[in-house]
Structure formats: structure tokens, C-alpha cells
XYZ file of C-alpha atoms in Angstrom:
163
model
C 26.904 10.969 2.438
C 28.157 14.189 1.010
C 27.527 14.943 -2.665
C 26.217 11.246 -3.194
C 23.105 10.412 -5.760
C 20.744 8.179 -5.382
C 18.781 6.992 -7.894
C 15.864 4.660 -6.458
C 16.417 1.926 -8.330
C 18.570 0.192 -5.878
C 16.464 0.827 -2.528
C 14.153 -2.120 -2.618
C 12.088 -1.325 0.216
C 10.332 -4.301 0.059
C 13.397 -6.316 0.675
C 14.007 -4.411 3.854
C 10.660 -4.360 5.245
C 10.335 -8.036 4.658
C 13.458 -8.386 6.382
C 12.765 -6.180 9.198
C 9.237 -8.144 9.748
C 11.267 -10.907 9.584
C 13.977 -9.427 12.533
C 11.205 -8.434 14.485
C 9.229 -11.736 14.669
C 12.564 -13.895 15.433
C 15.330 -11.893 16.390
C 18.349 -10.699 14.151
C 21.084 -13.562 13.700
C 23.575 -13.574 10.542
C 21.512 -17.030 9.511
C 17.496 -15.756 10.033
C 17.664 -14.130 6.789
C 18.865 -17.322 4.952
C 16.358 -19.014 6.922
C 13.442 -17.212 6.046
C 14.245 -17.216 2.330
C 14.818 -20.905 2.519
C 11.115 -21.563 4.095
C 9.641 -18.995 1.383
C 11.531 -20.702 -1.528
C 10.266 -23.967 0.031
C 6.314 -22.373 0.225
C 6.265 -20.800 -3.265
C 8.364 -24.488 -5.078
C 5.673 -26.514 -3.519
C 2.709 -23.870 -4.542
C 4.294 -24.178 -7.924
C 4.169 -27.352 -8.652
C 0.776 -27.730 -6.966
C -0.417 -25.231 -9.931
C 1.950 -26.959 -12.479
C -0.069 -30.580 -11.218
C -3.127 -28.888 -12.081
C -2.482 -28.841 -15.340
C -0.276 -31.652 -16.125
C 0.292 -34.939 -15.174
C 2.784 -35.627 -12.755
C 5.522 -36.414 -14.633
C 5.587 -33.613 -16.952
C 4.772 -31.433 -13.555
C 7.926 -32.798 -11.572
C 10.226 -31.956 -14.889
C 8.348 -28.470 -15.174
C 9.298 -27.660 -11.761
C 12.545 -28.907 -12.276
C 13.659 -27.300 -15.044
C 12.348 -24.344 -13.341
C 13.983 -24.968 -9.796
C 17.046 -25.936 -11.566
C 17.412 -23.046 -14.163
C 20.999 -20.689 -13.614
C 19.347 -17.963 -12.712
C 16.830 -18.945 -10.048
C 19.922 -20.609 -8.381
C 21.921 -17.811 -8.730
C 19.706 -15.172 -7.292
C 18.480 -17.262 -4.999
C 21.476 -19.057 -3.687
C 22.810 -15.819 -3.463
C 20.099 -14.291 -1.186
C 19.691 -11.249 -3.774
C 16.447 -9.782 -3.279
C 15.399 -10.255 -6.737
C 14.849 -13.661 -6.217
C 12.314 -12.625 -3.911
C 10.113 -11.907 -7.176
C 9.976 -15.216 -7.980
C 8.355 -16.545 -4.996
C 6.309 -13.405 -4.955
C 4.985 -14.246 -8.513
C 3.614 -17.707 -7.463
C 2.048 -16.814 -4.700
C 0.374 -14.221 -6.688
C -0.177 -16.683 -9.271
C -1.739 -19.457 -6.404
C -3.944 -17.136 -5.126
C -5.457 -16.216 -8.429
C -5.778 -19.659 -9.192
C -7.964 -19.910 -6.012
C -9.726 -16.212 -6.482
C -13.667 -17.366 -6.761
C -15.264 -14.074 -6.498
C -19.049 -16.434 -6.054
C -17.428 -16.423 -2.368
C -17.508 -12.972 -1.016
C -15.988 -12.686 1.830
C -13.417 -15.218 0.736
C -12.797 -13.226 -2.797
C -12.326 -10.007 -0.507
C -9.689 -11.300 1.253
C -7.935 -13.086 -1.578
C -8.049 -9.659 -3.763
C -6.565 -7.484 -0.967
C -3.713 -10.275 -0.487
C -3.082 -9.962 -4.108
C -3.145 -6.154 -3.833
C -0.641 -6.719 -1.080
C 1.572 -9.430 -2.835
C 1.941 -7.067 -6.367
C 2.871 -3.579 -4.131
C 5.645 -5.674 -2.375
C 6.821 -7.254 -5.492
C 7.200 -4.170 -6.751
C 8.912 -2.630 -3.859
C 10.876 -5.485 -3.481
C 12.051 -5.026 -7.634
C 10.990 -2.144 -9.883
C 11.023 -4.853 -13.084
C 7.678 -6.020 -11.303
C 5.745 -3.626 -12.678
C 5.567 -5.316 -16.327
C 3.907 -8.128 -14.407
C 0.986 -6.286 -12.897
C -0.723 -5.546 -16.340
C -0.971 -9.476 -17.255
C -1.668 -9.864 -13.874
C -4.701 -7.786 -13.743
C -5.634 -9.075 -16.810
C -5.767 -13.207 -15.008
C -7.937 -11.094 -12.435
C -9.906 -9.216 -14.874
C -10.589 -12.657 -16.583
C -11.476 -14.652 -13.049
C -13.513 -11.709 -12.720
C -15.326 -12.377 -16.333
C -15.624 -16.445 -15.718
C -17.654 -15.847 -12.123
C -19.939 -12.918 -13.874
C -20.544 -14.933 -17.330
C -21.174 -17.933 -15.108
C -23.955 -16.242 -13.140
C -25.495 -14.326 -16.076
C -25.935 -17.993 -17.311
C -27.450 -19.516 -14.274
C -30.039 -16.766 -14.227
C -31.098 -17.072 -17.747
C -31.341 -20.621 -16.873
C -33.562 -20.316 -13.587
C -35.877 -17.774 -16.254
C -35.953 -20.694 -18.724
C -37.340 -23.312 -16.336
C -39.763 -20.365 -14.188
């Protein structure tokens, strides 16, 4: 109203749009909101422990992603709906897709980049924190970017040894 500041911080746009998608596909009801953050914590705990299984062995994966699951403050947040939870699940899917990002596939690495340009703008829509994630982010892409280029450098000095 009238005379009232606001200072940004507290509009999380990405929270709303995700919401709004969200009203638009199914309909607004008090529950589709809980819903739909129940199916995305479900998505992004099993992507998590399918990355945590990658590099562990099951047992120390399950009590990784319990500990994790089970910490105060993912509960809170996220039995509380708060929209800063929504960072969480954001993060691993970032953090899945990178894991997948092979830029030797093209068309595939095209896709997974502009999903991970997508994921890090909402996460930081969603919660202005996100922003000290995107450098170490970038840098996880910067390095898949390094593996697939040194790999190839390799596999043509290589094919020049043997010709």
C-alpha cells in the first residue's frame, strides 16, 4: 500500500512462478502446493542418493542421505513449505544434471547446459542466497568442460601416434 517499502529480498519470484505453473497445470486447491513439493522433494531425495551411490557404497549412501533427509533444517523448511527449501531440491537437480553433462554428445550437452542455465536463474529467483552457489557451480561445469576437451586432445595425439 501507501508509504510501504519493499526491499526485494522477500519477493521470490521463482517461488510464485513455480507455483503458478504448478496452478495452471492442475488447478488451485489448498493441498496442490503441498503436493507438488512433496513429488519434487521425492525427485531430488532419490536423485540424491543416486549421486551419493555413485560414490559410495550403499550403506554409507543410505546414512549420507539420511543424515541429510533427516537434518533440522531440511525438515523445517521443508515441512514447512517455505520456499527456501525449494533450493535444496533445486541444487541436486543441478548437481544430477552436471553429473550427467557429457559435452562429447552435442545435442545432448546442449540441452543439459540450457536446463542448468534454467535450474541456477530459478534457484536464484526462488532465494537470493543462491547466488554463492553459481560460482562453484560454474566451476563443476567449467571442469566437465576441461575432462571432455583434455580427453579429446588425448585421443587425437593418440590417432597421430599410431598414423
Amino acid at each position: 500500500g501507501h508509504r510501504q517499502i519493499i526491499n526485494g529480498l522477500h519477493v521470490n519470484v521463482g517461488w510464485y512462478a513455480y507455483l503458478a505453473a504448478v496452478y495452471n497445470l492442475f488447478g488451485f486447491s489448498l493441498h496442490t502446493g503441498k503436493i507438488s513439493h512433496l513429488v519434487m522433494a521425492l525427485f531430488t531425495n532419490f536423485a540424491l542418493f543416486y549421486l551419493i551411490r555413485r560414490f559410495f557404497k550403499a550403506w554409507v549412501a543410505s546414512v549420507i542421505l539420511l543424515t541429510i533427509t533427516l537434518s533440522p533444517t531440511y525438515l523445517y523448511m521443508n515441512a514447512l513449505n517455505l520456499h527456501w527449501a525449494l533450493t535444496f531440491h533445486i541444487l541436486t537437480a543441478v548437481l544430477l544434471l552436471l553429473y550427467f553433462l557429457d559435452f562429447s554428445k552435442r545435442g545432448l550437452s546442449l540441452v543439459i547446459s540450457a536446463a542448468l542455465f534454467f535450474l541456477m536463474m530459478w534457484g536464484w529467483l526462488s532465494y537470493q542466497a543462491f547466488i554463492f552457489y553459481i560460482p562453484s557451480l560454474v566451476l563443476f561445469y567449467y571442469l566437465k568442460l576441461r575432462q571432455t576437451i583434455h580427453g579429446r586432445i588425448k585421443f587425437v595425439q593418440k590417432i597421430w601416434r599410431v598414423g
